[in-house]
CSV table of C-alpha atoms and ligand atoms in Angstrom, one decimal:
chain,number,residue,atom,x,y,z
A,515,MET,CA,10.2,-28.1,2.4
A,516,ILE,CA,7.3,-26.1,1.1
A,517,ALA,CA,7.0,-22.7,2.7
A,518,GLU,CA,3.7,-21.3,3.9
A,519,PRO,CA,2.3,-18.5,1.7
A,520,PRO,CA,3.3,-15.2,3.3
A,521,ARG,CA,0.5,-13.6,5.3
A,522,LEU,CA,-0.6,-10.3,3.8
A,523,GLY,CA,-1.7,-7.3,5.8
A,524,VAL,CA,-3.2,-4.2,4.2
A,525,LEU,CA,-3.0,-0.7,5.5
A,526,ALA,CA,-5.9,1.6,4.4
A,527,SER,CA,-7.6,4.8,5.4
A,528,GLY,CA,-9.9,6.0,2.6
A,529,THR,CA,-12.7,4.7,0.4
A,530,GLY,CA,-10.9,1.4,0.2
A,531,THR,CA,-11.5,0.8,-3.5
A,532,ILE,CA,-7.9,-0.5,-3.9
A,533,LEU,CA,-8.4,-2.8,-0.9
A,534,GLY,CA,-11.6,-3.9,-2.6
A,535,ALA,CA,-9.7,-4.8,-5.8
A,536,ILE,CA,-7.2,-6.8,-3.8
A,537,LEU,CA,-10.0,-8.7,-2.1
A,538,ASP,CA,-11.9,-9.2,-5.4
A,539,ALA,CA,-8.7,-10.6,-7.0
A,540,GLY,CA,-8.9,-13.4,-4.5
A,541,ILE,CA,-5.6,-12.5,-2.8
A,542,PRO,CA,-5.8,-13.8,0.8
A,543,VAL,CA,-5.7,-10.8,3.2
A,544,ARG,CA,-4.9,-11.8,6.8
A,545,ALA,CA,-5.8,-8.4,8.4
A,546,VAL,CA,-6.6,-4.8,7.5
A,547,ILE,CA,-5.1,-2.1,9.7
A,548,LEU,CA,-6.7,1.4,9.5
A,549,ASP,CA,-5.6,4.7,11.0
A,550,ARG,CA,-9.2,6.0,11.3
A,551,VAL,CA,-12.7,4.7,11.0
A,552,CYS,CA,-13.4,4.7,7.2
A,553,PRO,CA,-15.3,2.9,4.4
A,554,ALA,CA,-12.4,0.5,3.9
A,555,ALA,CA,-13.3,-1.1,7.2
A,556,ALA,CA,-16.8,-2.1,6.0
A,557,LEU,CA,-15.3,-3.7,2.8
A,558,ALA,CA,-12.9,-5.8,4.9
A,559,ASP,CA,-15.8,-6.8,7.3
A,560,GLU,CA,-17.9,-7.9,4.3
A,561,ALA,CA,-15.1,-10.0,3.0
A,562,GLY,CA,-14.7,-11.6,6.5
A,563,VAL,CA,-11.2,-10.1,7.0
A,564,GLN,CA,-10.2,-9.0,10.5
A,565,THR,CA,-9.8,-5.3,10.9
A,566,GLU,CA,-8.0,-3.2,13.6
A,567,VAL,CA,-8.2,0.6,13.9
A,568,VAL,CA,-4.9,2.0,15.2
A,569,GLU,CA,-6.3,5.4,15.8
A,570,ARG,CA,-4.1,8.5,15.5
A,571,GLU,CA,-4.0,10.4,18.7
A,572,SER,CA,-3.3,13.7,16.8
A,573,TYR,CA,-3.1,15.3,13.4
A,574,GLY,CA,-1.2,18.3,14.8
A,575,ASP,CA,2.4,19.2,15.4
A,576,ASP,CA,2.4,17.1,18.6
A,577,PHE,CA,1.8,13.9,16.6
A,578,ASP,CA,4.4,11.3,17.7
A,579,ARG,CA,5.1,9.5,14.4
A,580,VAL,CA,7.6,7.0,15.8
A,581,ALA,CA,5.3,6.0,18.7
A,582,TYR,CA,2.4,5.7,16.3
A,583,THR,CA,4.5,3.5,13.9
A,584,HIS,CA,5.3,1.2,16.8
A,585,ARG,CA,1.6,0.8,17.5
A,586,VAL,CA,1.0,-0.1,13.8
A,587,VAL,CA,3.9,-2.6,13.9
A,588,GLU,CA,2.5,-4.2,17.1
A,589,ALA,CA,-0.9,-4.6,15.3
A,590,LEU,CA,0.8,-6.2,12.3
A,591,LYS,CA,2.7,-8.6,14.6
A,592,ARG,CA,-0.5,-9.5,16.5
A,593,HIS,CA,-1.9,-10.7,13.1
A,594,GLN,CA,1.4,-12.4,12.2
A,595,ILE,CA,1.8,-10.4,9.0
A,596,ASP,CA,4.8,-11.2,6.8
A,597,VAL,CA,4.1,-8.7,3.9
A,598,VAL,CA,2.4,-5.3,4.0
A,599,ALA,CA,0.5,-3.6,1.2
A,600,MET,CA,-0.4,0.1,1.7
A,601,ALA,CA,-3.6,0.9,0.0
A,602,GLY,CA,-4.3,4.6,0.4
A,603,PHE,CA,-3.0,4.7,4.0
A,604,GLY,CA,-3.2,8.3,5.1
A,605,THR,CA,-0.3,8.4,7.6
A,606,VAL,CA,3.4,8.5,6.7
A,607,LEU,CA,5.1,5.9,8.9
A,608,ALA,CA,8.5,6.2,10.5
A,609,SER,CA,11.6,4.0,10.5
A,610,PRO,CA,10.4,1.2,12.9
A,611,ILE,CA,8.1,-0.4,10.3
A,612,PHE,CA,10.9,-0.4,7.7
A,613,GLU,CA,13.3,-2.1,10.1
A,614,VAL,CA,10.8,-4.8,11.0
A,615,TYR,CA,9.6,-5.4,7.3
A,616,PRO,CA,12.6,-4.5,5.2
A,617,GLY,CA,11.7,-4.8,1.5
A,618,ARG,CA,8.4,-6.2,2.4
A,619,ILE,CA,6.1,-3.2,2.3
A,620,LEU,CA,4.4,-2.4,-1.0
A,621,ASN,CA,2.7,0.8,-2.1
A,622,THR,CA,0.7,2.1,-5.1
A,623,HIS,CA,1.2,5.7,-6.0
A,624,PRO,CA,-1.1,7.6,-8.5
A,625,ALA,CA,1.7,9.0,-10.7
A,626,LEU,CA,4.8,7.8,-12.6
A,627,LEU,CA,7.5,8.0,-10.0
A,628,PRO,CA,9.9,9.7,-9.6
A,629,SER,CA,7.5,12.4,-11.0
A,630,PHE,CA,4.9,13.8,-8.7
A,631,LYS,CA,5.7,12.4,-5.3
A,632,GLY,CA,3.6,13.2,-2.3
A,633,TRP,CA,-0.1,13.4,-1.3
A,634,HIS,CA,-1.2,15.6,-4.3
A,635,ALA,CA,0.3,13.6,-7.1
A,636,VAL,CA,-2.8,13.8,-9.4
A,637,ARG,CA,-3.4,17.5,-8.7
A,638,ASP,CA,0.3,18.3,-9.3
A,639,ALA,CA,0.4,16.4,-12.6
A,640,ILE,CA,-2.6,18.5,-13.9
A,641,ALA,CA,-1.1,21.8,-12.5
A,642,PHE,CA,2.2,21.0,-14.2
A,643,GLY,CA,0.5,20.5,-17.5
A,644,ALA,CA,1.6,16.9,-17.9
A,645,LYS,CA,0.0,15.1,-20.8
A,646,VAL,CA,0.7,11.7,-19.4
A,647,THR,CA,0.8,10.5,-15.8
A,648,GLY,CA,0.0,7.0,-14.4
A,649,THR,CA,0.6,4.7,-11.5
A,650,THR,CA,3.6,3.1,-9.9
A,651,VAL,CA,3.7,0.1,-7.6
A,652,HIS,CA,6.9,0.1,-5.6
A,653,ILE,CA,8.6,-1.2,-2.5
A,654,ALA,CA,8.0,1.4,0.2
A,655,THR,CA,11.0,2.7,2.1
A,656,GLU,CA,11.4,5.3,4.8
A,657,GLU,CA,11.9,8.0,2.2
A,658,VAL,CA,8.4,8.6,0.8
A,659,ASP,CA,7.6,7.5,-2.7
A,660,ALA,CA,11.3,6.6,-3.4
A,661,GLY,CA,11.6,2.8,-3.1
A,662,PRO,CA,12.4,0.4,-6.0
A,663,ILE,CA,9.8,0.3,-8.7
A,664,LEU,CA,8.0,-3.0,-9.4
A,665,ALA,CA,5.4,-2.0,-12.0
A,666,GLN,CA,4.2,1.1,-13.8
A,667,GLU,CA,1.5,2.0,-16.3
A,668,ALA,CA,0.8,5.3,-18.1
A,669,VAL,CA,-2.5,7.1,-18.1
A,670,ARG,CA,-3.2,10.0,-20.5
A,671,VAL,CA,-4.3,13.3,-19.0
A,672,GLU,CA,-7.3,14.4,-21.1
A,673,PRO,CA,-8.2,18.0,-21.8
A,674,GLY,CA,-10.6,19.3,-19.1
A,675,ASP,CA,-9.6,16.6,-16.6
A,676,SER,CA,-10.3,17.5,-13.0
A,677,GLU,CA,-8.3,15.9,-10.1
A,678,GLU,CA,-11.3,13.6,-9.5
A,679,THR,CA,-11.8,12.4,-13.2
A,680,LEU,CA,-8.1,11.8,-13.7
A,681,HIS,CA,-7.6,10.1,-10.3
A,682,GLU,CA,-10.6,7.8,-11.0
A,683,ARG,CA,-9.0,6.7,-14.4
A,684,ILE,CA,-5.7,6.1,-12.7
A,685,LYS,CA,-7.4,4.1,-10.0
A,686,VAL,CA,-9.0,1.9,-12.7
A,687,VAL,CA,-5.5,0.9,-13.7
A,688,GLU,CA,-4.3,0.6,-10.0
A,689,ARG,CA,-7.2,-1.8,-9.3
A,690,ARG,CA,-5.7,-4.2,-11.9
A,691,LEU,CA,-2.0,-3.5,-11.6
A,692,TYR,CA,-1.6,-3.5,-7.8
A,693,PRO,CA,-3.3,-6.9,-7.2
A,694,GLU,CA,-1.3,-8.5,-10.1
A,695,THR,CA,1.9,-7.1,-8.7
A,696,ILE,CA,1.1,-8.2,-5.1
A,697,ARG,CA,0.3,-11.7,-6.2
A,698,GLN,CA,3.6,-12.0,-8.0
A,699,PHE,CA,5.5,-10.5,-5.1
A,700,LEU,CA,3.9,-13.0,-2.6
A,701,GLN,CA,4.9,-15.8,-4.9
A,702,GLU,CA,8.4,-14.6,-5.2
A,703,ILE,CA,8.8,-14.2,-1.4
A,704,GLN,CA,7.4,-17.8,-0.9
A,705,LEU,CA,9.8,-19.2,-3.5
A,706,LEU,CA,12.7,-17.3,-1.8
A,707,GLU,CA,11.8,-18.8,1.5
A,708,GLU,CA,11.6,-22.3,0.0
A,709,ILE,CA,15.1,-21.9,-1.5
A,710,GLN,CA,16.4,-20.6,1.8
A,711,ARG,CA,15.0,-23.6,3.7
A,712,GLY,CA,16.7,-25.8,1.2
A,713,GLY,CA,13.5,-27.1,-0.4
A,714,ILE,CA,14.6,-26.1,-3.9
A,715,SER,CA,18.0,-26.4,-5.4
B,933,GRF,C1,-4.9,5.4,-4.6
B,933,GRF,O1,-4.9,6.2,-5.8
B,933,GRF,C2,-3.5,5.1,-4.2
B,933,GRF,O2,-2.6,5.2,-5.2
B,933,GRF,C3,-3.3,6.3,-3.3
B,933,GRF,O3,-4.5,6.4,-2.6
B,933,GRF,C4,-5.6,6.0,-3.4
B,933,GRF,C5,-6.4,5.1,-2.6
B,933,GRF,O4,-7.7,4.9,-3.2
B,933,GRF,N1,-2.1,6.1,-2.4
B,933,GRF,P1,-8.9,4.2,-2.4
B,933,GRF,O5,-9.1,4.9,-1.1
B,933,GRF,O6,-8.5,2.7,-2.2
B,933,GRF,O7,-10.1,4.3,-3.3
């Protein structure tokens, strides 16, 4: 039996250029979930993709990360999402999402993991004096920026690079590599489901 293509949900927060690249690559996106009102929402709207803002109630010490993660999971379930792609999502999520979508959450990080983990990967690479950095597409796990690597590409740090100029050159690569990797991942999940249903032997 032929399995349905997995339904992709994208989590975004920022300018949404990575989301834009996923949409431009023609990858079907079922829903975009945002943690704040941001330009990524307009991109999704223009592409006719449903959006849902799961607004954070706090950015302070009282932020309940687990409760917030449950709200994100509920939103993903409402849209019947099978695979999640994080595209510059500004909130670190807690264990519940990794329990509901084990091995099915992808992330793109603007450095060559395991180097320069965390929010300031581009700034940290410049500060360290790295001559080469890059981008990593990986499976997201509860431990931040630590899951299995699916794809990587190097980007040279040029003399005089600022965080902005270097990040933009990295993003040029991400906008190609992430959609390619997502497409391949979705095909592999679909194939796996067909094998599990006994459609392919
Ligand atoms: C990308 O560099 C991604 O690796 C990082 O956040 C950035 C998102 O860019 N996690 P944009 O907001 O989609 O332009």
